[in-house]
mmCIF file of C-alpha atoms and ligand atoms in Angstrom:
data_model
loop_
_atom_site.group_PDB
_atom_site.id
_atom_site.type_symbol
_atom_site.label_atom_id
_atom_site.label_comp_id
_atom_site.label_asym_id
_atom_site.label_seq_id
_atom_site.Cartn_x
_atom_site.Cartn_y
_atom_site.Cartn_z
ATOM 1 C CA UNK P 1 -0.056 -0.211 0.434
ATOM 2 C CA UNK P 2 1.634 2.700 -1.287
ATOM 3 C CA UNK P 3 -0.172 6.424 1.235
ATOM 4 C CA UNK P 4 2.497 4.394 2.962
ATOM 5 C CA UNK P 5 5.252 6.125 1.768
ATOM 6 C CA UNK P 6 2.435 9.346 2.660
ATOM 7 C CA UNK P 7 3.699 11.805 5.041
ATOM 8 C CA UNK P 8 3.392 10.772 8.312
ATOM 9 C CA UNK P 9 2.029 13.804 10.520
ATOM 10 C CA UNK P 10 -1.135 13.022 7.679
ATOM 11 C CA UNK P 11 -1.773 9.645 7.741
ATOM 12 C CA UNK P 12 -4.322 10.143 10.408
ATOM 13 C CA UNK P 13 -5.691 13.139 9.175
ATOM 14 C CA UNK P 14 -9.331 13.805 9.646
ATOM 15 C CA UNK P 15 -10.431 15.657 6.563
ATOM 16 C CA UNK P 16 -13.375 17.932 6.756
ATOM 17 C CA UNK P 17 -17.335 16.659 7.130
ATOM 18 C CA UNK P 18 -18.914 18.069 4.993
ATOM 19 C CA UNK P 19 -22.820 19.412 4.658
ATOM 20 C CA UNK P 20 -23.180 17.413 1.391
ATOM 21 C CA UNK P 21 -20.505 14.781 1.924
ATOM 22 C CA UNK P 22 -22.645 13.526 5.240
ATOM 23 C CA UNK P 23 -25.921 13.344 3.385
ATOM 24 C CA UNK P 24 -25.464 13.798 -0.903
ATOM 25 C CA UNK P 25 -29.713 14.898 -1.412
ATOM 26 C CA UNK P 26 -33.069 15.142 0.456
ATOM 27 C CA UNK P 27 -36.969 16.582 -0.015
ATOM 28 C CA UNK P 28 -35.816 19.055 2.591
ATOM 29 C CA UNK P 29 -32.315 20.876 2.788
ATOM 30 C CA UNK P 30 -32.017 22.860 6.497
ATOM 31 C CA UNK P 31 -28.051 21.504 6.876
ATOM 32 C CA UNK P 32 -26.571 23.553 4.879
ATOM 33 C CA UNK P 33 -26.644 26.921 5.523
ATOM 34 C CA UNK P 34 -27.228 27.451 1.260
ATOM 35 C CA UNK P 35 -30.403 29.972 0.656
ATOM 36 C CA UNK P 36 -33.341 27.455 -0.727
ATOM 37 C CA UNK P 37 -33.698 30.393 -3.406
ATOM 38 C CA UNK P 38 -32.059 29.169 -6.493
ATOM 39 C CA UNK P 39 -30.101 32.535 -7.792
ATOM 40 C CA UNK P 40 -31.983 35.571 -9.365
ATOM 41 C CA UNK P 41 -30.205 34.814 -13.167
ATOM 42 C CA UNK P 42 -27.056 32.210 -14.162
ATOM 43 C CA UNK P 43 -28.014 28.865 -12.885
ATOM 44 C CA UNK P 44 -30.421 26.903 -11.725
ATOM 45 C CA UNK P 45 -30.068 24.867 -8.374
ATOM 46 C CA UNK P 46 -26.677 26.456 -7.535
ATOM 47 C CA UNK P 47 -28.237 28.167 -4.749
ATOM 48 C CA UNK P 48 -26.958 24.494 -3.375
ATOM 49 C CA UNK P 49 -23.346 22.950 -2.980
ATOM 50 C CA UNK P 50 -22.051 21.335 -5.228
ATOM 51 C CA UNK P 51 -21.091 16.414 -4.334
ATOM 52 C CA UNK P 52 -17.709 16.912 -3.769
ATOM 53 C CA UNK P 53 -16.641 14.622 -6.454
ATOM 54 C CA UNK P 54 -20.175 14.170 -8.475
ATOM 55 C CA UNK P 55 -21.157 10.768 -9.389
ATOM 56 C CA UNK P 56 -21.650 11.039 -12.869
ATOM 57 C CA UNK P 57 -18.760 12.827 -13.244
ATOM 58 C CA UNK P 58 -16.776 10.183 -12.438
ATOM 59 C CA UNK P 59 -18.458 8.051 -13.654
ATOM 60 C CA UNK P 60 -18.322 9.384 -16.684
ATOM 61 C CA UNK P 61 -14.104 9.751 -16.290
ATOM 62 C CA UNK P 62 -14.071 6.030 -15.240
ATOM 63 C CA UNK P 63 -15.380 4.735 -17.587
ATOM 64 C CA UNK P 64 -13.491 6.482 -20.944
ATOM 65 C CA UNK P 65 -9.930 5.932 -18.425
ATOM 66 C CA UNK P 66 -10.568 2.583 -18.176
ATOM 67 C CA UNK P 67 -10.283 2.333 -14.291
ATOM 68 C CA UNK P 68 -12.841 1.362 -11.296
ATOM 69 C CA UNK P 69 -13.957 4.786 -9.680
ATOM 70 C CA UNK P 70 -11.755 4.644 -6.208
ATOM 71 C CA UNK P 71 -9.282 4.375 -8.558
ATOM 72 C CA UNK P 72 -10.216 8.185 -9.407
ATOM 73 C CA UNK P 73 -10.311 11.557 -8.259
ATOM 74 C CA UNK P 74 -11.338 14.365 -9.570
ATOM 75 C CA UNK P 75 -9.062 17.908 -9.254
ATOM 76 C CA UNK P 76 -9.328 21.569 -10.417
ATOM 77 C CA UNK P 77 -7.572 21.299 -13.457
ATOM 78 C CA UNK P 78 -3.907 18.405 -13.065
ATOM 79 C CA UNK P 79 -3.724 21.155 -11.448
ATOM 80 C CA UNK P 80 -4.128 20.450 -8.169
ATOM 81 C CA UNK P 81 -3.744 16.939 -7.856
ATOM 82 C CA UNK P 82 0.230 17.707 -9.380
ATOM 83 C CA UNK P 83 -0.478 19.982 -6.033
ATOM 84 C CA UNK P 84 -2.104 17.675 -3.884
ATOM 85 C CA UNK P 85 0.679 14.948 -4.294
ATOM 86 C CA UNK P 86 3.202 17.055 -3.252
ATOM 87 C CA UNK P 87 1.676 18.412 -0.011
ATOM 88 C CA UNK P 88 1.040 14.977 0.666
ATOM 89 C CA UNK P 89 3.554 13.171 0.440
ATOM 90 C CA UNK P 90 6.194 16.019 1.221
ATOM 91 C CA UNK P 91 7.504 16.608 4.418
ATOM 92 C CA UNK P 92 9.320 20.573 3.981
ATOM 93 C CA UNK P 93 12.267 20.833 3.324
ATOM 94 C CA UNK P 94 13.461 16.587 4.051
ATOM 95 C CA UNK P 95 11.615 14.928 1.642
ATOM 96 C CA UNK P 96 11.736 15.610 -2.396
ATOM 97 C CA UNK P 97 9.662 15.568 -6.006
ATOM 98 C CA UNK P 98 12.944 14.500 -8.622
ATOM 99 C CA UNK P 99 11.387 16.042 -12.324
ATOM 100 C CA UNK P 100 13.501 16.052 -15.804
ATOM 101 C CA UNK P 101 13.809 19.113 -17.079
ATOM 102 C CA UNK P 102 13.351 21.132 -19.553
ATOM 103 C CA UNK P 103 9.727 20.025 -18.502
ATOM 104 C CA UNK P 104 5.903 21.305 -17.314
ATOM 105 C CA UNK P 105 6.281 24.567 -14.840
ATOM 106 C CA UNK P 106 4.146 22.989 -12.195
ATOM 107 C CA UNK P 107 6.356 19.901 -11.345
ATOM 108 C CA UNK P 108 8.214 22.124 -9.658
ATOM 109 C CA UNK P 109 6.410 25.268 -8.624
ATOM 110 C CA UNK P 110 4.326 22.491 -6.314
ATOM 111 C CA UNK P 111 7.273 21.918 -4.038
ATOM 112 C CA UNK P 112 8.427 24.613 -3.743
ATOM 113 C CA UNK P 113 4.980 26.177 -2.485
ATOM 114 C CA UNK P 114 5.406 22.953 -0.164
ATOM 115 C CA UNK P 115 9.221 24.226 0.694
ATOM 116 C CA UNK P 116 10.196 19.700 -0.392
ATOM 117 C CA UNK P 117 13.403 19.021 -2.130
ATOM 118 C CA UNK P 118 13.832 19.162 -6.677
ATOM 119 C CA UNK P 119 15.870 16.947 -7.338
ATOM 120 C CA UNK P 120 16.773 17.565 -11.461
ATOM 121 C CA UNK P 121 17.312 14.296 -14.046
ATOM 122 C CA UNK P 122 17.589 16.790 -17.047
ATOM 123 C CA UNK P 123 16.461 14.757 -20.720
ATOM 124 C CA UNK P 124 18.312 13.936 -23.238
ATOM 125 C CA UNK P 125 18.694 16.172 -24.875
ATOM 126 C CA UNK P 126 21.512 14.799 -27.626
ATOM 127 C CA UNK P 127 18.202 11.330 -27.769
ATOM 128 C CA UNK P 128 15.600 13.434 -28.072
ATOM 129 C CA UNK P 129 14.851 14.911 -24.738
ATOM 130 C CA UNK P 130 14.509 10.628 -23.437
ATOM 131 C CA UNK P 131 13.745 9.834 -20.327
ATOM 132 C CA UNK P 132 17.194 9.451 -17.748
ATOM 133 C CA UNK P 133 16.148 6.036 -16.053
ATOM 134 C CA UNK P 134 19.291 4.794 -15.182
ATOM 135 C CA UNK P 135 20.609 7.902 -13.492
ATOM 136 C CA UNK P 136 16.729 8.532 -12.315
ATOM 137 C CA UNK P 137 16.524 5.633 -10.627
ATOM 138 C CA UNK P 138 19.349 5.761 -9.285
ATOM 139 C CA UNK P 139 19.409 9.489 -8.129
ATOM 140 C CA UNK P 140 15.910 7.821 -6.252
ATOM 141 C CA UNK P 141 17.845 5.017 -4.826
ATOM 142 C CA UNK P 142 20.008 7.583 -2.215
ATOM 143 C CA UNK P 143 18.203 11.048 -2.194
ATOM 144 C CA UNK P 144 14.397 11.002 0.026
ATOM 145 C CA UNK P 145 12.646 11.164 -2.955
ATOM 146 C CA UNK P 146 9.026 10.437 -2.604
ATOM 147 C CA UNK P 147 7.818 11.066 -6.536
ATOM 148 C CA UNK P 148 9.186 11.218 -10.051
ATOM 149 C CA UNK P 149 6.851 13.080 -12.536
ATOM 150 C CA UNK P 150 7.653 12.232 -15.530
ATOM 151 C CA UNK P 151 5.206 13.793 -18.549
ATOM 152 C CA UNK P 152 4.651 11.843 -21.131
ATOM 153 C CA UNK P 153 4.264 12.873 -23.965
ATOM 154 C CA UNK P 154 6.923 15.862 -23.235
ATOM 155 C CA UNK P 155 5.447 19.284 -22.630
ATOM 156 C CA UNK P 156 7.816 22.081 -23.930
ATOM 157 C CA UNK P 157 9.339 19.326 -25.800
ATOM 158 C CA UNK P 158 6.782 16.987 -27.390
ATOM 159 C CA UNK P 159 7.553 12.948 -27.118
ATOM 160 C CA UNK P 160 6.626 10.091 -25.216
ATOM 161 C CA UNK P 161 9.516 8.004 -22.820
ATOM 162 C CA UNK P 162 10.263 5.186 -23.492
ATOM 163 C CA UNK P 163 7.444 2.593 -21.591
ATOM 164 C CA UNK P 164 10.126 0.203 -20.720
ATOM 165 C CA UNK P 165 12.072 2.736 -19.136
ATOM 166 C CA UNK P 166 9.222 4.735 -17.542
ATOM 167 C CA UNK P 167 7.742 1.679 -16.043
ATOM 168 C CA UNK P 168 11.395 0.237 -15.197
ATOM 169 C CA UNK P 169 12.026 3.434 -13.130
ATOM 170 C CA UNK P 170 8.356 2.182 -11.572
ATOM 171 C CA UNK P 171 9.396 -1.274 -10.562
ATOM 172 C CA UNK P 172 12.221 -0.137 -8.959
ATOM 173 C CA UNK P 173 11.367 2.186 -6.290
ATOM 174 C CA UNK P 174 8.592 0.512 -5.488
ATOM 175 C CA UNK P 175 8.483 0.717 -1.965
ATOM 176 C CA UNK P 176 10.529 4.090 -1.929
ATOM 177 C CA UNK P 177 8.476 6.852 -4.090
ATOM 178 C CA UNK P 178 4.919 7.110 -6.211
ATOM 179 C CA UNK P 179 6.358 7.753 -10.056
ATOM 180 C CA UNK P 180 3.322 9.733 -11.176
ATOM 181 C CA UNK P 181 3.030 10.157 -15.260
ATOM 182 C CA UNK P 182 1.075 13.489 -16.831
ATOM 183 C CA UNK P 183 -0.883 11.766 -19.889
ATOM 184 C CA UNK P 184 -1.934 16.091 -20.547
ATOM 185 C CA UNK P 185 -1.392 15.653 -24.090
ATOM 186 C CA UNK P 186 -1.498 11.376 -24.118
ATOM 187 C CA UNK P 187 -4.971 11.391 -27.068
ATOM 188 C CA UNK P 188 -2.280 13.057 -29.681
ATOM 189 C CA UNK P 189 -0.208 10.268 -29.080
ATOM 190 C CA UNK P 190 -2.384 7.516 -29.876
ATOM 191 C CA UNK P 191 -0.256 5.505 -28.048
ATOM 192 C CA UNK P 192 -1.264 4.118 -24.211
ATOM 193 C CA UNK P 193 -2.670 5.122 -21.583
ATOM 194 C CA UNK P 194 0.040 3.888 -18.708
ATOM 195 C CA UNK P 195 -3.973 3.292 -16.829
ATOM 196 C CA UNK P 196 -2.867 0.083 -18.035
ATOM 197 C CA UNK P 197 -0.262 -0.933 -16.412
ATOM 198 C CA UNK P 198 -2.083 0.171 -12.861
ATOM 199 C CA UNK P 199 -2.901 -3.019 -12.191
ATOM 200 C CA UNK P 200 -0.180 -5.149 -9.457
ATOM 201 C CA UNK P 201 1.782 -1.675 -9.262
ATOM 202 C CA UNK P 202 0.726 0.574 -6.318
ATOM 203 C CA UNK P 203 3.125 3.788 -6.277
ATOM 204 C CA UNK P 204 2.076 4.448 -10.636
ATOM 205 C CA UNK P 205 -0.626 7.058 -10.771
ATOM 206 C CA UNK P 206 -1.476 9.118 -14.211
ATOM 207 C CA UNK P 207 -2.676 12.489 -14.511
ATOM 208 C CA UNK P 208 -5.462 12.922 -17.401
ATOM 209 C CA UNK P 209 -6.814 16.463 -17.901
ATOM 210 C CA UNK P 210 -9.985 17.733 -20.265
ATOM 211 C CA UNK P 211 -8.163 20.916 -20.601
ATOM 212 C CA UNK P 212 -6.252 20.443 -23.526
ATOM 213 C CA UNK P 213 -8.130 16.902 -25.672
ATOM 214 C CA UNK P 214 -11.356 17.281 -24.642
ATOM 215 C CA UNK P 215 -11.430 21.656 -25.261
ATOM 216 C CA UNK P 216 -12.174 22.203 -21.978
ATOM 217 C CA UNK P 217 -9.843 24.139 -20.068
ATOM 218 C CA UNK P 218 -12.427 26.546 -18.384
ATOM 219 C CA UNK P 219 -14.081 24.287 -16.675
ATOM 220 C CA UNK P 220 -10.811 22.708 -14.277
ATOM 221 C CA UNK P 221 -11.414 19.592 -15.099
ATOM 222 C CA UNK P 222 -8.506 17.208 -14.439
ATOM 223 C CA UNK P 223 -7.914 13.416 -12.416
ATOM 224 C CA UNK P 224 -5.119 11.172 -10.525
ATOM 225 C CA UNK P 225 -5.996 7.430 -11.069
ATOM 226 C CA UNK P 226 -4.380 5.123 -8.880
ATOM 227 C CA UNK P 227 -4.018 3.080 -6.128
ATOM 228 C CA UNK P 228 -7.054 2.927 -4.143
ATOM 229 C CA UNK P 229 -5.110 4.430 -1.071
ATOM 230 C CA UNK P 230 -3.243 7.003 -1.969
ATOM 231 C CA UNK P 231 -6.892 8.446 -3.882
ATOM 232 C CA UNK P 232 -9.070 7.931 -0.714
ATOM 233 C CA UNK P 233 -6.213 9.906 0.964
ATOM 234 C CA UNK P 234 -5.966 12.217 -1.578
ATOM 235 C CA UNK P 235 -9.291 13.030 -1.651
ATOM 236 C CA UNK P 236 -9.472 13.195 2.124
ATOM 237 C CA UNK P 237 -6.456 16.384 1.766
ATOM 238 C CA UNK P 238 -8.845 18.010 -1.612
ATOM 239 C CA UNK P 239 -11.366 21.624 -0.134
ATOM 240 C CA UNK P 240 -14.624 20.388 1.286
ATOM 241 C CA UNK P 241 -16.511 21.557 -2.360
ATOM 242 C CA UNK P 242 -13.161 21.652 -4.992
ATOM 243 C CA UNK P 243 -15.491 21.314 -8.226
ATOM 244 C CA UNK P 244 -17.607 24.062 -8.835
ATOM 245 C CA UNK P 245 -21.533 23.123 -10.851
ATOM 246 C CA UNK P 246 -21.243 24.592 -14.567
ATOM 247 C CA UNK P 247 -18.095 22.642 -14.390
ATOM 248 C CA UNK P 248 -18.814 19.735 -14.205
ATOM 249 C CA UNK P 249 -22.749 20.511 -15.748
ATOM 250 C CA UNK P 250 -20.069 21.293 -18.982
ATOM 251 C CA UNK P 251 -17.909 18.494 -19.013
ATOM 252 C CA UNK P 252 -20.933 16.028 -18.265
ATOM 253 C CA UNK P 253 -22.645 17.354 -21.377
ATOM 254 C CA UNK P 254 -19.116 17.251 -24.277
ATOM 255 C CA UNK P 255 -18.609 13.514 -22.092
ATOM 256 C CA UNK P 256 -21.213 12.651 -23.812
ATOM 257 C CA UNK P 257 -20.293 9.043 -25.891
ATOM 258 C CA UNK P 258 -22.373 10.942 -28.767
ATOM 259 C CA UNK P 259 -19.387 12.681 -29.334
ATOM 260 C CA UNK P 260 -16.403 10.758 -28.982
ATOM 261 C CA UNK P 261 -16.621 10.171 -32.811
ATOM 262 C CA UNK P 262 -16.600 13.989 -33.772
ATOM 263 C CA UNK P 263 -13.750 14.713 -30.995
ATOM 264 C CA UNK P 264 -11.920 11.198 -32.370
ATOM 265 C CA UNK P 265 -11.441 13.167 -35.711
ATOM 266 C CA UNK P 266 -11.042 16.527 -34.398
ATOM 267 C CA UNK P 267 -8.133 15.224 -31.960
ATOM 268 C CA UNK P 268 -6.976 13.205 -35.503
ATOM 269 C CA UNK P 269 -6.980 16.273 -37.278
ATOM 270 C CA UNK P 270 -5.090 18.167 -35.306
ATOM 271 C CA UNK P 271 -2.765 15.495 -35.483
ATOM 272 C CA UNK P 272 -2.747 16.111 -39.768
ATOM 273 C CA UNK P 273 -2.168 19.781 -39.238
ATOM 274 C CA UNK P 274 0.858 18.700 -36.903
ATOM 275 C CA UNK P 275 2.457 17.192 -39.669
ATOM 276 C CA UNK P 276 1.958 19.233 -42.205
ATOM 277 C CA UNK P 277 3.599 22.109 -39.983
ATOM 278 C CA UNK P 278 6.311 19.640 -39.071
ATOM 279 C CA UNK P 279 7.160 19.868 -42.514
ATOM 280 C CA UNK P 280 6.036 23.150 -43.737
ATOM 281 C CA UNK P 281 9.024 23.938 -40.809
ATOM 282 C CA UNK P 282 11.366 21.859 -41.545
ATOM 283 C CA UNK P 283 13.017 24.122 -44.415
ATOM 284 C CA UNK P 284 12.384 27.234 -43.624
ATOM 285 C CA UNK P 285 14.732 29.095 -44.241
ATOM 286 C CA UNK P 286 14.197 30.445 -40.435
ATOM 287 C CA UNK P 287 13.955 27.146 -38.643
ATOM 288 C CA UNK P 288 17.431 25.065 -37.508
ATOM 289 C CA UNK P 289 16.085 22.199 -35.879
ATOM 290 C CA UNK P 290 12.355 20.467 -34.944
ATOM 291 C CA UNK P 291 11.909 18.389 -33.217
ATOM 292 C CA UNK P 292 9.229 15.308 -34.346
ATOM 293 C CA UNK P 293 6.285 15.741 -31.345
ATOM 294 C CA UNK P 294 3.200 13.521 -29.976
ATOM 295 C CA UNK P 295 1.562 16.478 -28.861
ATOM 296 C CA UNK P 296 -0.813 19.648 -30.286
ATOM 297 C CA UNK P 297 2.104 21.494 -30.329
ATOM 298 C CA UNK P 298 5.420 22.139 -31.942
ATOM 299 C CA UNK P 299 9.459 22.962 -29.710
ATOM 300 C CA UNK P 300 11.510 25.038 -33.314
ATOM 301 C CA UNK P 301 14.196 26.685 -32.936
ATOM 302 C CA UNK P 302 15.453 29.224 -34.588
ATOM 303 C CA UNK P 303 18.181 30.903 -36.405
ATOM 304 C CA UNK P 304 16.858 34.045 -33.934
ATOM 305 C CA UNK P 305 13.886 32.755 -31.650
ATOM 306 C CA UNK P 306 13.185 36.368 -30.160
ATOM 307 C CA UNK P 307 12.556 38.190 -33.456
ATOM 308 C CA UNK P 308 11.140 35.315 -35.010
ATOM 309 C CA UNK P 309 8.333 35.485 -31.239
ATOM 310 C CA UNK P 310 8.521 39.065 -31.693
ATOM 311 C CA UNK P 311 7.668 39.759 -35.437
ATOM 312 C CA UNK P 312 4.616 36.877 -35.089
ATOM 313 C CA UNK P 313 3.348 38.698 -32.622
ATOM 314 C CA UNK P 314 3.390 42.494 -35.051
ATOM 315 C CA UNK P 315 1.248 40.258 -37.104
ATOM 316 C CA UNK P 316 -1.116 39.018 -34.260
ATOM 317 C CA UNK P 317 0.700 35.360 -33.226
ATOM 318 C CA UNK P 318 1.741 34.683 -29.702
ATOM 319 C CA UNK P 319 3.607 31.393 -29.427
ATOM 320 C CA UNK P 320 5.525 30.403 -26.808
ATOM 321 C CA UNK P 321 9.233 31.869 -25.822
ATOM 322 C CA UNK P 322 11.439 28.515 -24.561
ATOM 323 C CA UNK P 323 14.234 30.265 -24.815
ATOM 324 C CA UNK P 324 14.472 30.663 -20.515
ATOM 325 C CA UNK P 325 14.449 26.628 -19.414
ATOM 326 C CA UNK P 326 17.678 24.662 -20.135
ATOM 327 C CA UNK P 327 18.892 23.326 -23.588
ATOM 328 C CA UNK P 328 15.727 24.770 -25.300
ATOM 329 C CA UNK P 329 16.876 29.025 -26.480
ATOM 330 C CA UNK P 330 16.210 30.457 -29.418
ATOM 331 C CA UNK P 331 13.046 27.058 -29.409
ATOM 332 C CA UNK P 332 9.464 27.970 -29.729
ATOM 333 C CA UNK P 333 6.934 26.149 -28.130
ATOM 334 C CA UNK P 334 4.047 26.518 -30.981
ATOM 335 C CA UNK P 335 0.794 25.396 -30.612
ATOM 336 C CA UNK P 336 -1.004 23.326 -33.609
ATOM 337 C CA UNK P 337 -4.423 25.815 -34.467
ATOM 338 C CA UNK P 338 -7.445 25.434 -36.592
ATOM 339 C CA UNK P 339 -6.222 24.176 -41.132
ATOM 340 C CA UNK P 340 -6.836 28.567 -40.648
ATOM 341 C CA UNK P 341 -4.666 29.578 -37.849
ATOM 342 C CA UNK P 342 -1.457 27.244 -39.188
ATOM 343 C CA UNK P 343 -2.138 28.560 -42.388
ATOM 344 C CA UNK P 344 -1.861 31.894 -40.959
ATOM 345 C CA UNK P 345 1.103 32.211 -38.809
ATOM 346 C CA UNK P 346 3.291 30.068 -42.186
ATOM 347 C CA UNK P 347 2.056 32.437 -44.359
ATOM 348 C CA UNK P 348 3.719 35.063 -41.937
ATOM 349 C CA UNK P 349 6.755 32.622 -41.208
ATOM 350 C CA UNK P 350 6.921 33.492 -45.468
ATOM 351 C CA UNK P 351 7.064 37.014 -45.534
ATOM 352 C CA UNK P 352 8.956 37.453 -41.715
ATOM 353 C CA UNK P 353 11.340 35.584 -44.561
ATOM 354 C CA UNK P 354 11.694 37.371 -47.551
ATOM 355 C CA UNK P 355 11.743 40.607 -45.628
ATOM 356 C CA UNK P 356 15.207 39.563 -44.225
ATOM 357 C CA UNK P 357 16.448 38.140 -47.540
ATOM 358 C CA UNK P 358 15.270 41.907 -48.977
ATOM 359 C CA UNK P 359 18.415 43.735 -49.943
ATOM 360 C CA UNK P 360 18.118 46.495 -47.176
ATOM 361 C CA UNK P 361 16.645 43.386 -44.716
ATOM 362 C CA UNK P 362 20.675 42.423 -45.268
ATOM 363 C CA UNK P 363 21.701 45.620 -45.104
ATOM 364 C CA UNK P 364 20.672 45.943 -41.917
ATOM 365 C CA UNK P 365 22.051 43.130 -40.271
ATOM 366 C CA UNK P 366 25.272 43.676 -41.963
HETATM 367 C C1 LIG N 1 -1.324 21.531 -19.323
HETATM 368 C C2 LIG N 1 -1.202 20.089 -19.017
HETATM 369 C C3 LIG N 1 -2.112 20.327 -17.493
HETATM 370 C C4 LIG N 1 -3.496 20.375 -17.578
HETATM 371 O O1 LIG N 1 -2.897 21.135 -16.291
HETATM 372 P P1 LIG N 1 -4.764 20.769 -16.204
HETATM 373 O O2 LIG N 1 -5.095 22.159 -14.635
HETATM 374 O O3 LIG N 1 -5.648 20.115 -16.291
HETATM 375 O O4 LIG N 1 -5.330 22.523 -17.010
HETATM 376 C C5 LIG N 1 -1.044 19.709 -17.492
HETATM 377 N N1 LIG N 1 0.758 18.937 -17.267
HETATM 378 C C6 LIG N 1 0.742 19.331 -18.261
HETATM 379 C C7 LIG N 1 2.329 18.170 -19.404
HETATM 380 C C8 LIG N 1 0.496 20.262 -19.084
HETATM 381 O O5 LIG N 1 0.664 20.751 -20.107
#
């Protein structure tokens, strides 16, 4: 039972007992100091506190992610579940979080907020940002690492982690640390989720989100999948009513099985656009390097990323500057937009390149 790895001072933690947890519903509800009247406008039923883990949503998400309902925690985005993990498992100044930069920034932010130590084992940039499994295992065996975050596909570089490596890390650290695979972009990878590998691995956890492929970033719904005692423990640490009812309602509508086929087509279109953009940029005069991607973005190195970002911004196109990440100097992250948006981007890049090639620009460049 990997919940044994939790902060010892929290193992006897008594969760807040909310009115809605104690009694879900009744004909006359006088137990939560709510207004008996819905608001005058803006939302039927919003006068009542929501269920902490709404049954219909939990059921549907468990079905989509192929786990049991008690193996799944629904949070305000996966960001919240990352934070809960760090708070629940890492004692300040003693326990450590291991990350592999360049990677998603929230693991570091949550670790710092909690005062947890941070151990960095960089991705192997010379090998298309592969996870350094041997180094992760050896560092985690000598340091007080409680959580290992693996982002796959990795934000911001775009590659999947090697499956055997990840499972090897999880198995090697079985009694020492939790291995959390963040699959925010896995829908674009057409590769199996690590939820398939949860059976028999009680220190492996998976993060999923509705913010990317499901198009619900503003609803703030994300999930942690894993061993039941860990999920129950973290549910006890959450805020009493974490999920706003309008978000839950929107998610249930968006997750209607009738929409699975159109959504799959949309994801396929994004993948096709990603490859189209990648091919077009490979031979672009301003591009130095472009990495293969399993996500809905591309990581691209330019001759001068700051100039490209500025010229794109002048044309109303914003992209993410990655040059502050170690090892990603002169890199920009380009999210895959609609077909029309991607064409606007390509047209703008062509115009920027030809402006640079024009005589006055050549003179300007010395
Ligand atoms: C976008 C993203 C998330 C999603 O966070 P939410 O809080 O669910 O919106 C999680 N992990 C990574 C790596 C991301 O890029």
